[in-house]
Coordinates of C-alpha atoms in Angstrom, one line a residue:
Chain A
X828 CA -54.2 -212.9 -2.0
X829 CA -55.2 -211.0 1.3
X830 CA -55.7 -207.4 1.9
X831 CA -55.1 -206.3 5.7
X832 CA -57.0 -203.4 7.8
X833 CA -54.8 -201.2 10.4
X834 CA -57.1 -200.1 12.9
X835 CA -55.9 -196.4 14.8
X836 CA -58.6 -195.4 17.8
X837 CA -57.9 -192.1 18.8
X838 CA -59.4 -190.6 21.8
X839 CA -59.0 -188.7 25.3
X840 CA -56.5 -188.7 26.6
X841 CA -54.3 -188.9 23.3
X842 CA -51.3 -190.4 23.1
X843 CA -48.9 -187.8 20.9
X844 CA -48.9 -184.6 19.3
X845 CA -50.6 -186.1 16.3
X846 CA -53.2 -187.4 17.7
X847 CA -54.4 -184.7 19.6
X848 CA -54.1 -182.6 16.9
X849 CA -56.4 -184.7 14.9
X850 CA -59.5 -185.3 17.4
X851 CA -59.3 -181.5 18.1
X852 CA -60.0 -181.2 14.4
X853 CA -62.7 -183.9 14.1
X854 CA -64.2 -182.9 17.1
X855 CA -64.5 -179.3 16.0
X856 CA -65.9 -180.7 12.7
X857 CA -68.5 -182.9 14.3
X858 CA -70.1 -179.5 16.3
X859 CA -70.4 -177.7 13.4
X860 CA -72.0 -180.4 11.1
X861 CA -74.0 -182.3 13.9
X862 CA -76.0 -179.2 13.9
X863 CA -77.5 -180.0 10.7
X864 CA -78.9 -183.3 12.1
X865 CA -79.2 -182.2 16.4
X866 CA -83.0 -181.2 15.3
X867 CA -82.3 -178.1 17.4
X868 CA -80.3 -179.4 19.8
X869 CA -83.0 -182.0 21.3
X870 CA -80.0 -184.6 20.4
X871 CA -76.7 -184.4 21.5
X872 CA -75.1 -188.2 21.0
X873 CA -74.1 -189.4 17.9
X874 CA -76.6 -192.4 18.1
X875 CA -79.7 -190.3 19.3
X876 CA -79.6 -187.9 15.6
X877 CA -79.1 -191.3 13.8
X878 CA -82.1 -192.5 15.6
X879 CA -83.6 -189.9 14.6
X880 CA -82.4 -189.5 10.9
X881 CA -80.0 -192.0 9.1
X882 CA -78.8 -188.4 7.1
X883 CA -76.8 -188.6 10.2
X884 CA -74.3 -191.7 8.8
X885 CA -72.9 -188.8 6.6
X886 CA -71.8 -187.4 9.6
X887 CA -68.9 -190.0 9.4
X888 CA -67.5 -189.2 6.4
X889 CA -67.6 -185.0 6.6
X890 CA -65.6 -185.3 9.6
X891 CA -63.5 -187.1 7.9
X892 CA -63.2 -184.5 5.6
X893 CA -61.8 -182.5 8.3
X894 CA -58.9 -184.5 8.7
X895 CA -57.9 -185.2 5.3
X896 CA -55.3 -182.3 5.2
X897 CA -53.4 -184.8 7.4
X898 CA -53.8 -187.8 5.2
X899 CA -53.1 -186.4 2.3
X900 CA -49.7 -185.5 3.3
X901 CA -49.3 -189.4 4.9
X902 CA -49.1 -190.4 0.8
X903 CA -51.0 -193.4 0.9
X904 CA -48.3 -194.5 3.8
X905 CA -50.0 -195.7 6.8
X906 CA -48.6 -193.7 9.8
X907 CA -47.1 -195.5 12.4
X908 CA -47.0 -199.2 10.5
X909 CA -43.5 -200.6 9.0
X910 CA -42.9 -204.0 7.8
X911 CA -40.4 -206.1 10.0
X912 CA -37.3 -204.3 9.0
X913 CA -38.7 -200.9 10.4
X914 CA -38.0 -199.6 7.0
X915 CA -40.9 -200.0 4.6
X916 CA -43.9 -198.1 5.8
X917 CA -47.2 -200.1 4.7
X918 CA -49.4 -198.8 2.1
X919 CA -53.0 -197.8 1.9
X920 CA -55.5 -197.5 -0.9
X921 CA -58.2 -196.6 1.2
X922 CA -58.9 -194.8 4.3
X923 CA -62.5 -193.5 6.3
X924 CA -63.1 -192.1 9.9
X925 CA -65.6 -193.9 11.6
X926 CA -66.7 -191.9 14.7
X927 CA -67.2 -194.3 18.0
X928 CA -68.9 -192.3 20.2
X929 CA -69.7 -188.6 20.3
X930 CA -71.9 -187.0 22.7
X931 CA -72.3 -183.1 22.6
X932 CA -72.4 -182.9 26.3
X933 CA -69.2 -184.6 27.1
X934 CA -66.5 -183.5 24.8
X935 CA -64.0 -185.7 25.9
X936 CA -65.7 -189.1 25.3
X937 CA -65.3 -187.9 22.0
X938 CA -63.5 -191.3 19.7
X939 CA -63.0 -192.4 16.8
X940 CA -61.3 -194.7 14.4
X941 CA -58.9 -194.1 11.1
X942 CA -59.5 -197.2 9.1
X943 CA -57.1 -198.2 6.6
X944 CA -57.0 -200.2 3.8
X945 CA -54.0 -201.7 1.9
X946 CA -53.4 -202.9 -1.5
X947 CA -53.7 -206.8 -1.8
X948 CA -50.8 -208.5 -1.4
X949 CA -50.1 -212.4 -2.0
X950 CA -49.5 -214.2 1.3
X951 CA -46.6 -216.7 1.0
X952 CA -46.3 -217.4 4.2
X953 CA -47.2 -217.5 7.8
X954 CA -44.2 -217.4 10.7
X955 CA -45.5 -217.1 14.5
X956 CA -47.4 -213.4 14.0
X957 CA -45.5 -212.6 11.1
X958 CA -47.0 -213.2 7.5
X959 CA -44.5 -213.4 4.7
X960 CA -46.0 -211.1 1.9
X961 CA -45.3 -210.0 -1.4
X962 CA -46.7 -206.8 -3.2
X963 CA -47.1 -209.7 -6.5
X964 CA -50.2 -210.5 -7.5
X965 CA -49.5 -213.5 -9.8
X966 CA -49.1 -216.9 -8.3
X967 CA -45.6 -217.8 -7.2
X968 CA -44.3 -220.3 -9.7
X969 CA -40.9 -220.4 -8.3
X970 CA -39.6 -219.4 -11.5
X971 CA -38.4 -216.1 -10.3
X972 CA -37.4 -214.4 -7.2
X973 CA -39.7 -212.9 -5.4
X974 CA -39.3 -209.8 -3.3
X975 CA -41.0 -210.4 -0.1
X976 CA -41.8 -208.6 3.4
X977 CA -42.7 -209.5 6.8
X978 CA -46.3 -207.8 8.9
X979 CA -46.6 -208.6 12.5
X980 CA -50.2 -209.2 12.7
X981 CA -49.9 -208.3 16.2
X982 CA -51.6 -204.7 17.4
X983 CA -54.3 -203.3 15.5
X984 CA -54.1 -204.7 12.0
X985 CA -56.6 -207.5 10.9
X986 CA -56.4 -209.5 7.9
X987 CA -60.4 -207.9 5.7
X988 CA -60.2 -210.1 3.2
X989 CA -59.5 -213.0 1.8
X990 CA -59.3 -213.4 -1.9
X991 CA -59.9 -216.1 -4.1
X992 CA -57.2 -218.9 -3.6
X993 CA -56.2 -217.5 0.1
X994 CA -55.5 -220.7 2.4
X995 CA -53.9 -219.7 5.2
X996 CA -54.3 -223.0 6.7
X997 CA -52.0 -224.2 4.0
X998 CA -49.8 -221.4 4.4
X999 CA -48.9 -222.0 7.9
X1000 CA -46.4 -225.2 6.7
X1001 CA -44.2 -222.6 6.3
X1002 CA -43.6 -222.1 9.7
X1003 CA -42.0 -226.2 10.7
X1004 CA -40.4 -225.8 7.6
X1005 CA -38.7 -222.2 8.5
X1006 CA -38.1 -223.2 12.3
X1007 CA -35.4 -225.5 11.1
X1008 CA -32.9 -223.1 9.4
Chain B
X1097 CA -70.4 -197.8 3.7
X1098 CA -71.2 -200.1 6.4
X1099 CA -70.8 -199.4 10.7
X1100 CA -72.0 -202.9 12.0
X1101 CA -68.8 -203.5 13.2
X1102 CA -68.3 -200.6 15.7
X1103 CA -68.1 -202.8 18.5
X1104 CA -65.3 -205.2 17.6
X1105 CA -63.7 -202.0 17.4
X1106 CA -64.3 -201.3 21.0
X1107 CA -63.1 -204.6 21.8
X1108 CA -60.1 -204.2 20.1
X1109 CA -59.0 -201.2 22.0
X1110 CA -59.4 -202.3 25.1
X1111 CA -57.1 -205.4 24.5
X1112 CA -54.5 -203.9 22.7
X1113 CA -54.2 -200.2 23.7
X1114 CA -50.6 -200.5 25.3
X1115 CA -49.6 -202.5 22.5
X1116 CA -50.9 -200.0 20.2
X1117 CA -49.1 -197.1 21.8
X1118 CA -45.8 -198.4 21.6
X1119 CA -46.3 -199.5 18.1
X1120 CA -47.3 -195.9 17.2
X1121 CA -44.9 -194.2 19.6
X1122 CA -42.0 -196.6 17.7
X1123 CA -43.6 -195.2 14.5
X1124 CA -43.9 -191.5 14.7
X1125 CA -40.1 -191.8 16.1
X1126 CA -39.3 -193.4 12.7
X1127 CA -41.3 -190.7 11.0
X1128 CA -39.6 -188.3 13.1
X1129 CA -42.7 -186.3 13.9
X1130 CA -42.3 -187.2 18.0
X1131 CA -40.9 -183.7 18.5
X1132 CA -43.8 -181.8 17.1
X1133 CA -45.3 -179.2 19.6
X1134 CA -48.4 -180.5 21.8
X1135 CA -50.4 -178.0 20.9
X1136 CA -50.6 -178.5 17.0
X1137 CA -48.1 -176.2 15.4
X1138 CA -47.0 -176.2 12.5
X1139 CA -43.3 -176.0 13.0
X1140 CA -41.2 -179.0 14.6
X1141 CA -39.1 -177.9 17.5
X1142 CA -35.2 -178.9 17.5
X1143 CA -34.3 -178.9 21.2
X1144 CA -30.9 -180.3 19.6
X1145 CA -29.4 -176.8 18.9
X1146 CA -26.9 -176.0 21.8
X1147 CA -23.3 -176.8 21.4
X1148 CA -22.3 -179.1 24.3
X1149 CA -19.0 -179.1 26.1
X1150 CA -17.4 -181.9 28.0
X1151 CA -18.7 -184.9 27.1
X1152 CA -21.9 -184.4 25.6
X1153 CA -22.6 -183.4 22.2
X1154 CA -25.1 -182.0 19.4
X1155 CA -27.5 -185.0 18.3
X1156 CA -26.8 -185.5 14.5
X1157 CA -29.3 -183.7 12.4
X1158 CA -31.7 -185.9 10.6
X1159 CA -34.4 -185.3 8.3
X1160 CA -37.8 -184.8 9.3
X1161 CA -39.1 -187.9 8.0
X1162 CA -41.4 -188.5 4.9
X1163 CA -44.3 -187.4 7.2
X1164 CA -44.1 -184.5 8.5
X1165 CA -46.9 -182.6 10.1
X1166 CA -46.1 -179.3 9.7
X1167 CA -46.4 -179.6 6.2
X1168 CA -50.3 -179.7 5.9
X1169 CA -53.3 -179.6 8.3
X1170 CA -56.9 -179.4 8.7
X1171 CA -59.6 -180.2 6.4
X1172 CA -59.2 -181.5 2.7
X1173 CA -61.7 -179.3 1.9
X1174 CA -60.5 -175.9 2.0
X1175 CA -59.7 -174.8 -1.0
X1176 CA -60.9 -172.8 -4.2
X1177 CA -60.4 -175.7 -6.8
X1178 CA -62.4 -177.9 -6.2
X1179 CA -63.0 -180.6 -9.2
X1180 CA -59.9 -182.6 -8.0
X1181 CA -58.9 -183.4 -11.7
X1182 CA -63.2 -184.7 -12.7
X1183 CA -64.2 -184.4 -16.4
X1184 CA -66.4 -181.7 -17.0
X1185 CA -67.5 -178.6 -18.3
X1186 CA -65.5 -175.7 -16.3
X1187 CA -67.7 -173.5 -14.1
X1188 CA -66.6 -170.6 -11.7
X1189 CA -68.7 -169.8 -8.6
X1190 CA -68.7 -166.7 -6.9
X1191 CA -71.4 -166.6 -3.9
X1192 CA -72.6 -163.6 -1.6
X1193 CA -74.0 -164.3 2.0
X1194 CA -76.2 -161.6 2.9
X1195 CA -77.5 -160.9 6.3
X1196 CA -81.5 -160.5 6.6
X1197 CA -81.0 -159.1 10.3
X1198 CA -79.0 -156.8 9.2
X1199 CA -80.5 -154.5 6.2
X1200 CA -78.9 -157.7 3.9
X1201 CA -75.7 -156.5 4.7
X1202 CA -72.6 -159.2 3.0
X1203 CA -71.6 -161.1 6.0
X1204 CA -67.4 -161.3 6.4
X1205 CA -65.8 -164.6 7.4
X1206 CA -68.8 -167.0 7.2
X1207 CA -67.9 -170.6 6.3
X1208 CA -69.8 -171.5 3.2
X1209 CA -69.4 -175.6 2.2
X1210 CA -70.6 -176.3 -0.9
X1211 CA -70.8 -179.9 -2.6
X1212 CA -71.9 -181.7 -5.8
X1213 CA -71.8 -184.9 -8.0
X1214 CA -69.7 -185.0 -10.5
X1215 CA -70.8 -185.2 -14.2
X1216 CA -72.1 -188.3 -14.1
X1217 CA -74.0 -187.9 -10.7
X1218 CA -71.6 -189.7 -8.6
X1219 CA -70.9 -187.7 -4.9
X1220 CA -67.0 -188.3 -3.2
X1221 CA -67.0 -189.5 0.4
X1222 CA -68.6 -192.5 0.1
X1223 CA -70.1 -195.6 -2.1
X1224 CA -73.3 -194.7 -4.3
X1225 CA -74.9 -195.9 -6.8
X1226 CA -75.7 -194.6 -10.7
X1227 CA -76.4 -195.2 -14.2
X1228 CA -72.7 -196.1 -14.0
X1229 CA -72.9 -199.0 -11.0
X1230 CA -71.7 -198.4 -7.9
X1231 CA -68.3 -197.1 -7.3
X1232 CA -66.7 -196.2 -4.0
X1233 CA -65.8 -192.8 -3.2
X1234 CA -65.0 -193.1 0.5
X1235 CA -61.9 -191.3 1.2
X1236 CA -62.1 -189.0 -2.3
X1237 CA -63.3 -185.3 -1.9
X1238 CA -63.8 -184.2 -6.0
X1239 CA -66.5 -181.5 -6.2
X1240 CA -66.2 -180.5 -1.9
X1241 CA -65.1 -177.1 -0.4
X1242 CA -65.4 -174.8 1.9
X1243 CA -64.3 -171.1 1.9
X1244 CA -64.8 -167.9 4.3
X1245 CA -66.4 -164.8 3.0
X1246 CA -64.1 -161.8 2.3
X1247 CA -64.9 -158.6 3.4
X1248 CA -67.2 -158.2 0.5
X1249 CA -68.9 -161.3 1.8
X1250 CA -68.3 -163.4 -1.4
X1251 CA -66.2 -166.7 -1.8
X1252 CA -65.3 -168.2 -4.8
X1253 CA -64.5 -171.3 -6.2
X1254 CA -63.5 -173.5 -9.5
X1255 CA -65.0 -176.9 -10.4
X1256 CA -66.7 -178.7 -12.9
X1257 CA -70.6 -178.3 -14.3
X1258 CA -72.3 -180.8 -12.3
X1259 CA -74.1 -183.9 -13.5
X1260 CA -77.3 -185.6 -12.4
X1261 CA -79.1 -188.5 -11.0
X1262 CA -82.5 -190.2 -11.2
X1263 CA -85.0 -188.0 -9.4
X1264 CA -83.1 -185.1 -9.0
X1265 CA -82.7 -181.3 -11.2
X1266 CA -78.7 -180.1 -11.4
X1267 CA -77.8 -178.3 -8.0
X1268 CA -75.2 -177.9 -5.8
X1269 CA -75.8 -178.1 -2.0
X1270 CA -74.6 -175.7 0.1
X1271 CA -74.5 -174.8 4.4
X1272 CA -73.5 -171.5 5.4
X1273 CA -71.8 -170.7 9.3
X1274 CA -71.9 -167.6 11.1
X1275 CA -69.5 -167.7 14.5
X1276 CA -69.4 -171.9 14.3
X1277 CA -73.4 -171.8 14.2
X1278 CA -75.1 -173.3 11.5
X1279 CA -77.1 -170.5 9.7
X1280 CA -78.5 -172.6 6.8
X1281 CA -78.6 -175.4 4.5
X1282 CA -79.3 -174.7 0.8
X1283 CA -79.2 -175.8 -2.4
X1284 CA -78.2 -174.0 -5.9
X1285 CA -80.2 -174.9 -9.1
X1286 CA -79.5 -173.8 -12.5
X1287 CA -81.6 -172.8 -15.2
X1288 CA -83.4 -176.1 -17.2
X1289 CA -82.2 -174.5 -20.5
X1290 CA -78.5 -174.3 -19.4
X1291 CA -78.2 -177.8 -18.0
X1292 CA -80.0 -179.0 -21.3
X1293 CA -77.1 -177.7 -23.4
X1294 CA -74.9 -178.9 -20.4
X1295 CA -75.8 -182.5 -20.9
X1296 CA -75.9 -182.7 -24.7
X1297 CA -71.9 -182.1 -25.3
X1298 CA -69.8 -185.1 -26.0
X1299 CA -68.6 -184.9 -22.1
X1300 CA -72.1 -185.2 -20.7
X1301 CA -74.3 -187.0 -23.3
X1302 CA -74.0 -190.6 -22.4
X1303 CA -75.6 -190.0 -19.5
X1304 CA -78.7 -188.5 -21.5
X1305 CA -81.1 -185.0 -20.3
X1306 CA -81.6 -184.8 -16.9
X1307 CA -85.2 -186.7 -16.2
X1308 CA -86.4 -183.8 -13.5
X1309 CA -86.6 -180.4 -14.2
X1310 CA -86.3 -177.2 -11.6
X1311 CA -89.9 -177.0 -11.4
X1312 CA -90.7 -180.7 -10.8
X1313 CA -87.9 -181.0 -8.2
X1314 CA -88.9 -181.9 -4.7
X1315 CA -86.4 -180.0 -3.9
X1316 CA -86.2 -176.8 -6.0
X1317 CA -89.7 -176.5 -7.0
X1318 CA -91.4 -174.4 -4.0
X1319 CA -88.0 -171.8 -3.8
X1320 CA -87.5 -171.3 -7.8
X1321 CA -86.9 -167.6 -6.5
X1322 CA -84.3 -167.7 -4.5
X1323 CA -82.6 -170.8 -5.3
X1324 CA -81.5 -170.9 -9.3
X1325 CA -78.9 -169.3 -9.6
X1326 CA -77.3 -167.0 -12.4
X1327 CA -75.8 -168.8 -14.7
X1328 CA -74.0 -167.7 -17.7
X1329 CA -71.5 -168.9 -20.2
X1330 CA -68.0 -167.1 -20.5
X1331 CA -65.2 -166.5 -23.1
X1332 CA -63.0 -169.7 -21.7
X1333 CA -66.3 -172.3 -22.8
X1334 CA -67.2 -172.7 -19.4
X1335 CA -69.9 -170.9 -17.4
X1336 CA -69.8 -168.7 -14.3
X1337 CA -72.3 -169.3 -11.4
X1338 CA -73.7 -166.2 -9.4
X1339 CA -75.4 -166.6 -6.2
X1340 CA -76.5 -164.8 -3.3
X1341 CA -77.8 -166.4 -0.5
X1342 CA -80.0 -164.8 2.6
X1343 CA -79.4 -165.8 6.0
X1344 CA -80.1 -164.3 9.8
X1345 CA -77.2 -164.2 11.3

């Protein structure tokens, strides 16, 4: 059982409408609340008011806030990330915005990251970068089909966690096994 | 909510930003949001609408995608309802922003965020901890809005009676913009014999009577004046919250 992270950075210059759309919004967020925490504009980077006051973390999630119009209308569907086939979008639980850098006095250094966080699946497999996973959560006893999808592991998704039982080193037998068909 | 791993993050990017783009490109063509303005509106163009002649022809319509972007922007927080579907007593909140540079004029189209726990003292946005264990909010936005003043200088909002936690009286926090410039940050108590009926009905109980009263609040206790709010029950067995709240502007 493994649960995978998809990792999006967005920053200047962006790379599509979307994107550009969002850090204009969480950058307009992060002016207004950093003034709760710039202790009168003496600080003007993200680290120097967290420095200053750990309040400041908070800052993370209300800018988040300021995005969440978007993700709510994603449906727990992480933009962007399909399985092999192109056809079934990935699913998240979880998402947070963790802001990267943010300095007052240089707008467009501005980053940050959408993290998200998808259900656990059971991993069956592992083929070159692909892992072969199911949306089961019981062990496969081969007693039944099984209805599983393929994640290339390349780009920005990691693997977060592993769950009890997880052995990908095991897993990857699949792959001499698969190479012959 | 942890942020040691900020620079892995950095790493990342650097080694897998082309990769990434044409991963996202691929999957905002699938979404079918690639033709969406660059300047954030909130229509999709169709530069597909011409009838060809010779050999070209109209693209085939498609739909828009599951995603589109049009649909929904901005913050998750604007909005009157707030309680996102929390148990809890109903309460109705209508504050006043008030100008003291200005004769305490109401003050139009000033952003006023307001936030609470919910009845059992729990906060969305991230993971914290009460008489209930920890449970991890992140990504949730129950009891969270913001609103900007009519002309009467007044914005309302629906949510839930909130709860309480260990070392703090019932309030509601709220920060109050003028122009995009942070005016002030404020908090809204309620009277000690209100949030003692509060927490004795079957939806509050198990967490017991709040152990810090209004005037024993670190908080609340030096600005009882101007920061308890009126608070009164109404006909639908709920209670409206009246507030005014002074800033220079």
């Amino acid at each position: 059982m493994i649960q995978l992270q998809y990792v999006w950075h967005i920053g200047q210059p962006t790379q599509h409408a979307l994107e550009q759309c969002l850090w204009h919004d969480a950058w307009t967020e992060f002016t207004l609340q950093c003034q709760r925490y710039d202790n009168g504009g003496q600080w003007h980077t993200l680290d120097q008011m967290i420095a200053a006051d750990g309040k400041s973390h908070s800052l993370h999630y209300k800018v988040g806030f300021a995005i969440g119009g978007y993700v709510q209308q994603w449906q727990h569907q992480i933009p962007g990330l399909h399985d092999k086939t192109g056809q079934m979008p990935l699913p998240f639980e979880r998402w947070e915005l963790r802001i990267m850098h943010a300095d007052l006095q240089h707008p467009d250094s501005f980053r940050f990251a959408l993290l998200f966080d998808t259900p656990v699946f059971s991993l069956h497999g592992i083929i070159g970068t692909q892992l072969v996973l199911s949306a089961t959560q019981a062990p496969n006893t081969h007693s039944e089909d099984i209805h599983t999808f393929m994640v290339d592991m390349q780009g920005p998704l990691t693997i977060s966690r592993l769950l009890p039982g997880a052995d990908l080193h095991n897993k990857t037998n699949l792959q001499p096994c698969l190479a012959t068909l | 909510m942890s942020y040691h791993y900020s620079s892995n993050l950095y790493n990342h990017k650097t080694t897998t930003t082309m990769e990434r783009i044409e991963f996202l490109r691929k999957g905002m063509q699938a979404m079918g949001i690639v033709a969406i303005a660059s300047s954030c509106k909130k229509q999709v163009t169709d530069s597909n609408t011409s009838t060809g002649s010779g050999s070209c022809t109209v693209g085939d319509t498609e739909t828009d995608g599951p995603y589109p972007l049009y649909a929904s922007r901005g913050s998750a927080l604007q909005r009157t309802a707030i309680a996102d579907g929390k148990a809890g007593i109903p309460l109705s909140l209508q504050i006043t922003i008030r100008n003291v540079n200005n004769n305490c004029a109401v003050i139009s189209n000033a952003r006023v965020d307001i936030w609470h726990c919910d009845k059992d003292g729990y906060y969305s946005g991230y993971s914290n901890t009460g008489y209930l264990g920890t449970q991890d909010n992140t990504g949730q936005v129950f009891c969270r809005g913001l609103q900007y003043t009519d002309a009467n200088g007044q914005v309302s909002f629906t949510s839930i009676y909130p709860g309480w936690y260990s070392g703090r009286a019932i309030h509601i926090h709220a920060q109050i913009y003028v122009n995009n410039v942070l005016k002030l940050t404020t908090q809204m108590g309620f009277p000690d014999a209100i949030n003692a009926l509060v927490c004795a009905t079957d939806l509050y109980k198990a967490h017991g009577q709040p152990d810090t009263l209004n005037g024993t609040d670190n908080i609340l206790r030096d600005s009882l004046d101007n920061e308890i709010a009126t608070v009164t029950a109404n006909t639908s067995g709920g209670y409206n919250l009246v507030h005014t709240i002074y800033v220079a502007a």
